[in-house]
Amino acid sequence: MTELRSQDCLSRVPAALRLDTHCIGGRWQPSADAARFAVTDPATGATIADVADGSALEATQAADAASTALPGWRATPARERARLLRRWHAAIVEHTEALAALISAEQGKPLAEAAGEVAYGASYVAWFAEEALRIQGDILAAAGTGQRMWVQKHPVGVVAAITPWNFPLAMIARKIAPALAAGCTVVAKPAEDTPLTALALAELAAQAGLPPGVLNIVAASRERAPAVVDAWLADGRVRKLTFTGSTAVGKHLARASADTLKKVSLELGGNAPFIVFEDADLEAAVAGLMAAKFRNGGQTCVCPNRVYVHDSVHDAFVERLREAVTGLTVGPAWEPDVRIGPMINARAVEKIGQHLADAVAQGARLITGGMRVREADGPHYVAPAVLTGATPAMRLACEETFGPVVPVFRFHDEAEVIRAANDTPYGLAAYFYSRDARRIARVAPQLDTGMVGINEGAIASEVAPFGGVKESGYGREGSRYGLDDYLQTQYLCEGQLG
Ligand code: NAP
């Protein structure tokens, strides 16, 4: 039954956007060895598409195409690059329903949330269409007589973009848009679980008039992903790697990029603290936590992984939270009112189960959720859970759970909670709720994270620099800072002028 519904969801996608081969040099092509891999409905595991499985050969062909297209694209006036990005943006927005259906079918998030992801991803394309016009250099005060000195910004060259499955559209759009705005060409590999949305995006870019070879996508299974990516890492023509995914893989790719000294941006894992001080507006704090935590079923790098609540408001906060969490509807993406879809795959469900079992074994109390639900619709639905009595020794305090689980830690004073919040190798996002202006000014700069939400749970935006510190990576996506990662600085000195 669910399988049929999944197919119904896909049937909203026009045939022109249901692509299952690589996009290389403006052509859609299968793998030379005809290998294919299955893309599955995350709820049931049923195959929803068979996609060409790339190898080092297709990766090299994509790099060839991107290198060939580079001189023409970097010489294209910024105004024209901006115009094409605006056309791509318009095409994405126009196909919101189809793209949302693709996202929901392959990734599982509720359709309304998937439409939100389309708008969110598209906003980066619109933003960087405008930023393309603002790539500027500097005229320097010359150091010597008869000299002229100035600074120009140039595109870094061919960019390799590797993306995860949790936001199949937004993560890749956030990389391709600034790269194209800067005058770079792109080779990209989406995640095994979610290649369909990326392929549809490439088709829309082609329809918008993007020249052949400027954007190339090679799909690959988990088994063959390393071969594709390694070919790009070893290729001296690829001058930049931009990666979003786990810290372990990010470290491996950074090491492997060293031989060709690529410019590298890494958007890696997080372990976000969410602090509720005794002077917080509890209602706002619960609403902020619900928004931050349960987006994409908790499978979000910036979602709070550890919730610290002051002793004096702990019980009142937990009761409000329990009520809000038990009100969440779990189910297939295309059912109305569903807030939490299936987890991405069996590995994800297993990890959530292990984190819950470990926490309970170490004394945490599960006050709601945690069990599998909707099993008739598939094995990957998890009821959102709240645990109290969480401690730093538990796995869910040290690792990203990446699921709908809220562990609540009690704290007594400000210095103690700041220490606890920073006691992690990760540093992506942190959140805190307080109505005390002096506390806000004091606490925010002490949090070792790239992003801080203050009385706010929804912080991601195209106007802001998204990224982390410590083992959450380096580089920024979005905002004017996001373009720097795709530009290099050239200093020019002209002499003999006087
Ligand atoms: P992942 O396993 O690191 O995979 C990310 C990408 O890397 C996928 O395309 C994957 O391909 C590829 N990959 C995996 N192993 C590789 C290897 N040895 N060589 C080359 N490529 C390889 O991460 P994920 O499970 O997809 O995504 C979840 C993680 O992403 C979480 O840690 C989350 O916090 C992080 N994330 C961070 C941000 C951010 O902005 N900081 C945003 C979203 C997600 P396959 O899919 O084929 O394995």
Coordinates of C-alpha atoms and ligand atoms in Angstrom, one line a residue:
M1 CA 0.0 0.0 0.0
T2 CA 2.7 2.4 1.0
E3 CA 4.7 1.4 -2.0
L4 CA 1.7 2.5 -4.2
R5 CA 1.5 5.8 -2.3
S6 CA 5.2 6.4 -2.9
Q7 CA 4.7 5.8 -6.6
D8 CA 1.8 8.2 -6.4
C9 CA 4.1 10.8 -5.0
L10 CA 6.6 10.3 -7.8
S11 CA 3.8 10.4 -10.3
R12 CA 3.6 14.2 -9.5
V13 CA 7.0 14.6 -11.1
P14 CA 7.0 15.3 -14.8
A15 CA 8.9 12.7 -16.9
A16 CA 11.4 15.4 -17.9
L17 CA 12.5 15.7 -14.2
R18 CA 12.6 12.0 -13.5
L19 CA 16.2 11.4 -14.5
D20 CA 18.3 8.4 -13.8
T21 CA 21.6 8.9 -15.6
H22 CA 24.7 11.2 -15.1
C23 CA 24.7 14.7 -16.4
I24 CA 28.1 15.2 -18.0
G25 CA 29.0 18.0 -20.5
G26 CA 25.3 18.8 -21.1
R27 CA 24.4 15.2 -22.0
W28 CA 22.6 12.6 -20.0
Q29 CA 24.5 9.3 -20.0
P30 CA 24.6 6.0 -18.3
S31 CA 27.7 4.5 -16.8
A32 CA 30.1 3.0 -19.4
D33 CA 29.9 -0.4 -17.6
A34 CA 26.0 -0.1 -17.4
A35 CA 26.1 -0.4 -13.6
R36 CA 23.1 0.9 -11.8
F37 CA 21.9 1.2 -8.1
A38 CA 18.5 1.3 -6.5
V39 CA 17.1 4.4 -4.9
T40 CA 14.6 3.3 -2.3
D41 CA 11.5 4.6 -0.4
P42 CA 13.0 5.3 3.0
A43 CA 9.8 4.1 4.7
T44 CA 9.6 0.7 3.1
G45 CA 12.9 0.0 1.3
A46 CA 11.0 -0.5 -1.9
T47 CA 12.9 0.5 -5.0
I48 CA 11.6 3.8 -6.5
A49 CA 14.3 4.3 -9.2
D50 CA 17.3 2.7 -10.7
V51 CA 20.1 5.2 -11.3
A52 CA 23.4 5.0 -13.2
D53 CA 26.2 4.1 -10.8
G54 CA 29.3 6.2 -11.6
S55 CA 32.9 5.2 -11.5
A56 CA 36.3 6.9 -11.9
L57 CA 35.7 7.0 -15.6
E58 CA 32.5 9.1 -15.4
A59 CA 34.2 11.3 -12.7
T60 CA 37.0 12.0 -15.1
Q61 CA 34.7 12.7 -17.9
A62 CA 32.8 15.1 -15.7
A63 CA 36.1 16.9 -14.7
D64 CA 37.0 17.0 -18.4
A65 CA 33.7 18.7 -19.2
A66 CA 34.0 21.1 -16.3
S67 CA 37.6 22.0 -17.3
T68 CA 36.6 22.6 -20.9
A69 CA 33.7 24.8 -19.9
L70 CA 35.7 26.8 -17.3
P71 CA 37.4 29.4 -19.6
G72 CA 34.1 30.3 -21.2
W73 CA 32.2 30.5 -18.0
R74 CA 34.7 32.5 -16.0
A75 CA 34.9 35.0 -18.9
T76 CA 31.1 35.3 -19.0
P77 CA 30.1 38.7 -17.6
A78 CA 28.9 38.5 -14.0
R79 CA 25.6 40.1 -15.2
E80 CA 25.0 37.2 -17.6
R81 CA 25.9 34.6 -14.9
A82 CA 23.5 36.4 -12.6
R83 CA 20.8 36.3 -15.3
L84 CA 21.2 32.5 -15.7
L85 CA 21.1 32.0 -12.0
R86 CA 17.9 34.0 -11.8
R87 CA 16.4 31.9 -14.5
W88 CA 17.4 28.7 -12.7
H89 CA 15.9 30.1 -9.5
A90 CA 12.6 30.8 -11.4
A91 CA 12.6 27.3 -12.8
I92 CA 13.1 25.7 -9.3
V93 CA 10.3 27.8 -7.8
E94 CA 8.0 27.0 -10.7
H95 CA 8.6 23.3 -10.2
T96 CA 8.2 23.4 -6.4
E97 CA 5.5 20.7 -6.3
A98 CA 7.5 18.3 -8.5
L99 CA 10.8 18.9 -6.6
A100 CA 9.0 18.5 -3.2
A101 CA 7.5 15.2 -4.4
L102 CA 11.0 14.0 -5.4
I103 CA 12.5 15.0 -2.1
S104 CA 9.7 13.4 -0.1
A105 CA 9.9 10.2 -2.2
E106 CA 13.6 9.7 -1.8
Q107 CA 14.3 11.3 1.6
G108 CA 11.0 10.9 3.4
K109 CA 10.3 14.3 4.9
P110 CA 6.7 15.5 4.9
L111 CA 5.6 17.1 1.6
A112 CA 5.0 20.5 3.2
E113 CA 8.5 20.5 4.7
A114 CA 9.9 19.3 1.4
A115 CA 8.3 22.4 -0.3
G116 CA 9.9 24.5 2.4
E117 CA 13.2 22.9 1.5
V118 CA 12.7 23.9 -2.2
A119 CA 12.1 27.5 -1.2
Y120 CA 15.0 27.4 1.2
G121 CA 17.4 26.0 -1.4
A122 CA 16.1 28.3 -4.1
S123 CA 16.8 31.3 -1.8
Y124 CA 20.5 30.6 -2.1
V125 CA 20.3 30.6 -5.9
A126 CA 18.5 34.0 -5.8
W127 CA 21.0 35.3 -3.2
F128 CA 24.1 34.3 -5.2
A129 CA 22.6 35.6 -8.4
E130 CA 22.7 39.0 -6.7
E131 CA 26.1 38.4 -5.1
A132 CA 27.6 37.6 -8.5
L133 CA 27.4 41.3 -9.3
R134 CA 29.3 42.3 -6.1
I135 CA 32.6 40.5 -6.6
Q136 CA 35.0 43.3 -6.1
G137 CA 38.7 43.9 -5.6
D138 CA 40.7 46.7 -4.1
I139 CA 42.9 49.5 -5.2
L140 CA 45.8 49.7 -2.8
A141 CA 47.9 52.7 -1.7
A142 CA 51.1 51.8 -3.7
A143 CA 54.1 51.1 -1.6
G144 CA 56.6 52.7 -4.0
T145 CA 56.9 55.6 -6.4
G146 CA 55.8 54.8 -9.9
Q147 CA 53.8 51.8 -8.9
R148 CA 50.2 50.8 -9.1
M149 CA 48.9 48.0 -6.8
W150 CA 45.6 46.3 -6.8
V151 CA 43.7 43.2 -5.9
Q152 CA 41.4 41.1 -8.1
K153 CA 39.2 38.2 -7.3
H154 CA 39.1 35.2 -9.6
P155 CA 37.1 32.0 -9.5
V156 CA 39.0 29.2 -7.9
G157 CA 38.3 26.9 -10.9
V158 CA 36.6 23.5 -11.1
V159 CA 34.8 22.8 -7.9
A160 CA 33.9 19.3 -6.6
A161 CA 30.8 19.3 -4.5
I162 CA 29.9 16.2 -2.3
T163 CA 26.5 16.3 -0.5
P164 CA 24.6 14.3 2.1
W165 CA 21.1 12.9 1.9
N166 CA 19.3 15.0 4.6
F167 CA 18.5 18.0 2.4
P168 CA 18.8 16.7 -1.2
L169 CA 18.1 20.0 -2.7
A170 CA 19.3 22.7 -0.3
M171 CA 22.7 21.2 0.4
I172 CA 23.7 21.0 -3.3
A173 CA 22.1 24.3 -4.2
R174 CA 24.0 26.0 -1.4
K175 CA 27.2 24.9 -3.1
I176 CA 26.4 25.1 -6.8
A177 CA 24.9 28.6 -6.6
P178 CA 28.0 30.4 -5.2
A179 CA 30.3 28.4 -7.3
L180 CA 28.5 29.4 -10.5
A181 CA 28.2 33.0 -9.3
A182 CA 31.9 33.2 -8.8
G183 CA 32.6 31.8 -12.3
C184 CA 33.6 28.3 -11.3
T185 CA 32.4 25.2 -13.0
V186 CA 31.1 22.2 -10.9
V187 CA 31.3 18.5 -10.7
A188 CA 29.0 17.1 -8.0
K189 CA 28.1 13.8 -6.4
P190 CA 24.9 13.6 -4.4
A191 CA 24.3 11.0 -1.7
E192 CA 23.4 7.4 -2.7
D193 CA 20.1 7.7 -0.9
T194 CA 19.0 10.9 -2.7
P195 CA 20.3 11.5 -6.2
L196 CA 17.0 12.1 -7.9
T197 CA 16.5 15.7 -6.7
A198 CA 20.1 16.7 -7.7
L199 CA 19.6 15.3 -11.2
A200 CA 16.3 17.2 -11.6
L201 CA 18.1 20.4 -10.4
A202 CA 20.7 19.9 -13.1
E203 CA 18.0 19.5 -15.8
L204 CA 16.3 22.7 -14.6
A205 CA 19.7 24.5 -14.8
A206 CA 20.1 23.3 -18.4
Q207 CA 16.5 24.4 -19.2
A208 CA 17.4 27.8 -17.7
G209 CA 20.2 28.1 -20.3
L210 CA 23.3 27.1 -18.3
P211 CA 26.0 26.2 -20.9
P212 CA 27.0 22.5 -21.2
G213 CA 29.7 21.3 -18.9
V214 CA 29.3 24.1 -16.4
L215 CA 27.4 21.8 -14.0
N216 CA 28.0 18.1 -14.1
I217 CA 26.5 15.5 -11.8
V218 CA 27.8 12.0 -11.3
A219 CA 25.5 9.7 -9.3
A220 CA 27.0 6.8 -7.4
S221 CA 26.2 4.0 -5.0
R222 CA 27.8 4.0 -1.5
E223 CA 30.2 1.3 -2.7
R224 CA 31.4 3.3 -5.7
A225 CA 31.3 6.8 -4.2
P226 CA 34.9 6.7 -3.0
A227 CA 36.1 5.8 -6.6
V228 CA 34.2 8.8 -8.0
V229 CA 35.4 11.2 -5.3
D230 CA 38.9 9.9 -5.3
A231 CA 39.2 10.6 -9.0
W232 CA 38.4 14.3 -8.3
L233 CA 40.6 14.5 -5.3
A234 CA 43.6 13.2 -7.3
D235 CA 42.8 15.5 -10.3
G236 CA 44.9 18.7 -10.2
R237 CA 42.4 20.5 -12.4
V238 CA 39.8 20.3 -9.6
R239 CA 40.9 23.2 -7.4
K240 CA 38.3 23.1 -4.7
L241 CA 36.4 20.6 -2.7
T242 CA 33.2 21.5 -0.9
F243 CA 31.8 18.8 1.3
T244 CA 28.8 18.5 3.5
G245 CA 28.5 15.3 5.6
S246 CA 29.9 13.5 8.5
T247 CA 33.1 14.6 10.3
A248 CA 34.8 11.2 9.8
V249 CA 34.4 11.4 6.0
G250 CA 35.2 15.1 5.9
K251 CA 38.5 14.5 7.7
H252 CA 39.3 11.7 5.2
L253 CA 38.5 13.9 2.2
A254 CA 40.6 16.8 3.6
R255 CA 43.6 14.5 4.0
A256 CA 43.1 13.2 0.5
S257 CA 42.9 16.7 -0.9
A258 CA 46.3 17.6 0.4
D259 CA 48.2 16.0 -2.4
T260 CA 46.8 18.6 -4.9
L261 CA 46.4 21.3 -2.2
K262 CA 42.8 22.1 -3.0
K263 CA 40.9 24.8 -1.3
V264 CA 38.6 23.0 1.0
S265 CA 35.3 23.8 2.7
L266 CA 33.8 21.3 5.2
E267 CA 30.3 21.5 6.6
L268 CA 30.4 18.6 9.1
G269 CA 28.5 17.1 12.0
G270 CA 27.2 18.9 15.0
N271 CA 26.3 18.2 18.6
A272 CA 24.2 21.4 19.3
P273 CA 23.5 22.4 22.9
F274 CA 20.1 24.1 23.6
I275 CA 20.1 25.9 26.9
V276 CA 17.1 27.1 28.8
F277 CA 18.0 29.5 31.5
E278 CA 15.8 30.2 34.5
D279 CA 14.8 33.6 33.1
A280 CA 13.7 32.1 29.7
D281 CA 10.2 32.5 28.3
L282 CA 9.4 28.8 28.6
E283 CA 6.6 28.8 26.0
A284 CA 9.0 30.4 23.4
A285 CA 11.8 28.0 24.4
V286 CA 9.6 24.9 23.8
A287 CA 8.4 26.4 20.5
G288 CA 12.0 27.1 19.5
L289 CA 13.1 23.6 20.5
M290 CA 10.3 22.0 18.6
A291 CA 11.2 23.9 15.4
A292 CA 14.9 23.3 15.7
K293 CA 14.8 19.7 16.8
F294 CA 12.1 18.1 14.7
R295 CA 12.8 19.6 11.4
N296 CA 13.4 16.7 9.1
G297 CA 12.7 14.3 11.9
G298 CA 15.8 15.4 13.8
Q299 CA 18.0 14.5 10.9
T300 CA 19.6 17.9 10.7
C301 CA 23.2 19.0 11.5
V302 CA 22.1 22.0 13.5
C303 CA 19.3 20.3 15.4
P304 CA 19.7 20.4 19.2
N305 CA 21.3 17.2 20.4
R306 CA 21.6 18.1 24.1
V307 CA 19.0 20.2 25.9
Y308 CA 20.2 21.8 29.2
V309 CA 17.4 23.1 31.4
H310 CA 17.9 25.1 34.6
D311 CA 17.0 23.2 37.7
S312 CA 14.3 25.7 38.8
V313 CA 12.3 25.5 35.5
H314 CA 13.2 21.9 34.6
D315 CA 9.9 20.2 35.5
A316 CA 7.7 22.9 34.0
F317 CA 9.7 22.9 30.8
V318 CA 9.7 19.1 30.5
E319 CA 6.0 18.9 31.0
R320 CA 5.3 21.5 28.2
L321 CA 7.9 19.7 26.0
R322 CA 6.3 16.3 26.6
E323 CA 2.9 17.6 25.6
A324 CA 4.2 19.2 22.4
V325 CA 6.2 16.1 21.4
T326 CA 3.3 13.7 22.0
G327 CA 1.2 15.9 19.7
L328 CA 3.5 15.3 16.7
T329 CA 2.1 13.1 14.0
V330 CA 4.4 10.4 12.6
G331 CA 3.8 8.9 9.2
P332 CA 4.3 8.8 5.4
A333 CA 5.4 12.1 3.9
W334 CA 2.3 12.5 1.8
E335 CA -0.3 12.2 4.6
P336 CA -1.7 15.5 5.7
D337 CA -0.6 16.7 9.2
V338 CA 2.4 14.5 9.3
R339 CA 5.3 16.2 11.0
I340 CA 7.8 13.4 11.2
G341 CA 8.4 11.1 8.3
P342 CA 10.5 7.8 8.3
M343 CA 14.1 7.9 9.2
I344 CA 16.4 7.6 6.1
N345 CA 17.3 3.9 6.5
A346 CA 17.7 0.9 8.8
R347 CA 21.2 2.1 10.0
A348 CA 19.6 5.4 11.2
V349 CA 16.9 3.6 13.1
E350 CA 19.4 1.2 14.6
K351 CA 21.6 4.1 15.9
I352 CA 18.6 5.9 17.5
G353 CA 17.7 2.6 19.2
Q354 CA 21.2 2.2 20.5
H355 CA 21.4 5.7 21.9
L356 CA 18.0 5.3 23.7
A357 CA 19.0 1.9 25.1
D358 CA 22.3 3.2 26.3
A359 CA 20.8 6.2 27.9
V360 CA 18.1 4.2 29.7
A361 CA 20.7 1.6 30.8
Q362 CA 22.7 4.5 32.4
G363 CA 19.7 5.8 34.3
A364 CA 17.8 8.2 31.9
R365 CA 14.0 8.2 32.0
L366 CA 12.1 7.9 28.8
I367 CA 9.0 10.0 29.3
T368 CA 7.6 9.7 25.8
G369 CA 8.2 8.0 22.5
G370 CA 11.2 6.0 21.4
M371 CA 9.4 3.0 20.0
R372 CA 8.9 2.1 16.4
V373 CA 5.4 3.1 15.1
R374 CA 3.4 2.8 11.9
E375 CA 5.1 -0.6 11.3
A376 CA 2.5 -1.5 8.7
D377 CA 3.7 1.4 6.7
G378 CA 7.4 0.4 7.0
P379 CA 10.0 -0.3 9.6
H380 CA 11.7 3.1 9.8
Y381 CA 9.1 5.2 11.7
V382 CA 10.2 6.3 15.2
A383 CA 8.0 8.0 17.8
P384 CA 9.7 11.2 18.9
A385 CA 11.2 10.8 22.3
V386 CA 12.0 12.9 25.4
L387 CA 14.4 11.6 28.0
T388 CA 15.2 13.2 31.3
G389 CA 18.2 12.6 33.6
A390 CA 20.7 12.6 30.7
T391 CA 24.4 12.7 31.6
P392 CA 27.6 13.4 29.7
A393 CA 28.7 9.8 29.7
M394 CA 25.7 8.7 27.6
R395 CA 26.3 8.2 23.8
L396 CA 23.6 10.7 23.0
A397 CA 25.6 13.4 24.8
C398 CA 28.8 12.7 22.7
E399 CA 27.5 11.7 19.3
E400 CA 24.9 13.1 16.9
T401 CA 21.8 11.0 17.3
F402 CA 20.4 12.3 14.1
G403 CA 16.8 11.4 15.0
P404 CA 13.8 12.7 16.9
V405 CA 15.2 12.2 20.4
V406 CA 15.5 15.0 23.0
P407 CA 17.7 14.3 26.0
V408 CA 17.2 16.8 28.8
F409 CA 20.1 17.6 31.2
R410 CA 19.6 19.5 34.4
F411 CA 22.0 22.3 35.3
H412 CA 22.4 24.7 38.2
D413 CA 24.6 27.6 37.1
E414 CA 25.7 29.5 34.1
A415 CA 29.4 28.7 34.1
E416 CA 28.7 25.0 34.5
V417 CA 26.3 24.9 31.6
I418 CA 28.7 26.9 29.3
R419 CA 31.4 24.4 30.1
A420 CA 29.1 21.5 29.4
A421 CA 27.8 23.0 26.1
N422 CA 31.4 23.4 24.9
D423 CA 32.5 20.0 26.1
T424 CA 32.4 18.4 22.6
P425 CA 34.8 18.3 19.6
Y426 CA 32.0 19.8 17.5
G427 CA 31.1 23.4 17.1
L428 CA 28.4 24.0 14.6
A429 CA 25.3 25.6 16.3
A430 CA 24.2 26.4 19.8
Y431 CA 20.9 27.9 21.1
F432 CA 19.9 29.5 24.3
Y433 CA 16.8 31.1 25.8
S434 CA 17.0 34.0 28.3
R435 CA 15.3 37.3 28.8
D436 CA 18.2 38.9 30.6
A437 CA 20.1 41.2 28.3
R438 CA 23.3 41.1 30.3
R439 CA 23.3 37.3 30.3
I440 CA 22.7 37.2 26.6
A441 CA 25.7 39.5 26.0
R442 CA 27.8 37.4 28.4
V443 CA 26.9 33.9 27.2
A444 CA 26.8 34.2 23.4
P445 CA 30.5 34.9 22.8
Q446 CA 31.5 32.1 25.2
L447 CA 29.8 29.4 23.1
D448 CA 32.4 27.7 20.8
T449 CA 30.2 27.4 17.7
G450 CA 29.9 28.9 14.3
M451 CA 26.3 29.9 14.8
V452 CA 24.2 30.9 17.9
G453 CA 20.4 31.1 18.1
I454 CA 19.4 33.5 20.9
N455 CA 15.7 33.1 21.7
E456 CA 15.4 31.6 18.2
G457 CA 15.2 28.0 17.0
A458 CA 15.3 28.6 13.2
I459 CA 18.6 30.2 12.3
A460 CA 19.4 29.0 8.8
S461 CA 19.0 31.6 6.1
E462 CA 20.6 32.5 2.8
V463 CA 21.5 36.0 4.2
A464 CA 23.6 34.5 7.0
P465 CA 27.0 32.6 7.1
F466 CA 26.2 28.9 7.8
G467 CA 29.1 26.9 9.1
G468 CA 31.0 25.6 12.1
V469 CA 34.2 25.7 14.1
K470 CA 36.3 22.9 15.7
E471 CA 35.5 19.5 14.2
S472 CA 32.3 20.8 12.6
G473 CA 34.5 22.1 9.8
Y474 CA 35.5 25.3 8.1
G475 CA 34.2 27.6 5.4
R476 CA 30.8 29.3 5.2
E477 CA 27.7 28.8 3.0
G478 CA 25.3 31.7 2.3
S479 CA 25.7 35.4 2.8
R480 CA 28.5 37.5 1.3
Y481 CA 31.0 35.3 3.3
G482 CA 29.8 32.3 1.3
L483 CA 31.2 33.6 -2.0
D484 CA 34.8 33.9 -0.6
D485 CA 35.2 30.2 -0.5
Y486 CA 34.9 30.1 -4.3
L487 CA 37.2 33.0 -5.1
Q488 CA 40.9 33.4 -5.0
T489 CA 42.8 36.7 -4.4
Q490 CA 45.3 37.9 -6.9
Y491 CA 47.5 40.8 -6.1
L492 CA 48.9 42.8 -9.0
C493 CA 51.8 45.3 -8.9
E494 CA 52.6 47.4 -11.9
G495 CA 55.9 49.4 -11.9
Q496 CA 57.7 51.9 -14.1
L497 CA 54.8 54.3 -14.1
G498 CA 56.5 57.5 -13.2
Ligands
NAP1 P1 28.4 11.0 5.0 O1 28.3 9.6 5.2 O2 29.6 11.7 5.4 O3 28.1 11.2 3.5 C1 28.2 12.5 2.9 C2 28.6 12.4 1.4 O4 29.9 11.8 1.3 C3 27.7 11.4 0.6 O5 27.5 11.9 -0.7 C4 28.5 10.1 0.7 O6 28.1 9.2 -0.3 C5 29.9 10.6 0.5 N1 30.8 9.7 1.1 C6 30.7 8.9 2.1 N2 31.9 8.2 2.3 C7 32.7 8.6 1.3 C8 34.1 8.3 1.0 N3 34.8 7.4 1.7 N4 34.6 8.9 -0.1 C9 33.9 9.8 -0.8 N5 32.7 10.2 -0.5 C10 32.1 9.6 0.5 O7 27.2 11.8 5.7 P2 25.6 11.5 5.6 O8 25.3 10.4 6.5 O9 25.2 11.5 4.2 O10 25.1 12.9 6.2 C11 24.8 13.1 7.6 C12 26.0 14.0 8.2 O11 26.1 15.2 7.5 C13 25.7 14.3 9.6 O12 26.9 14.2 10.3 C14 25.3 15.8 9.5 O13 25.6 16.5 10.7 C15 26.1 16.3 8.4 N6 25.6 17.5 7.8 C16 26.3 18.7 8.0 C17 25.7 19.9 7.6 C18 26.4 21.1 7.8 O14 26.1 22.1 7.1 N7 27.4 21.2 8.7 C19 24.5 19.8 6.8 C20 23.9 18.6 6.6 C21 24.4 17.5 7.1 P3 27.1 8.0 0.0 O15 25.8 8.7 0.3 O16 27.0 7.3 -1.2 O17 27.6 7.3 1.2

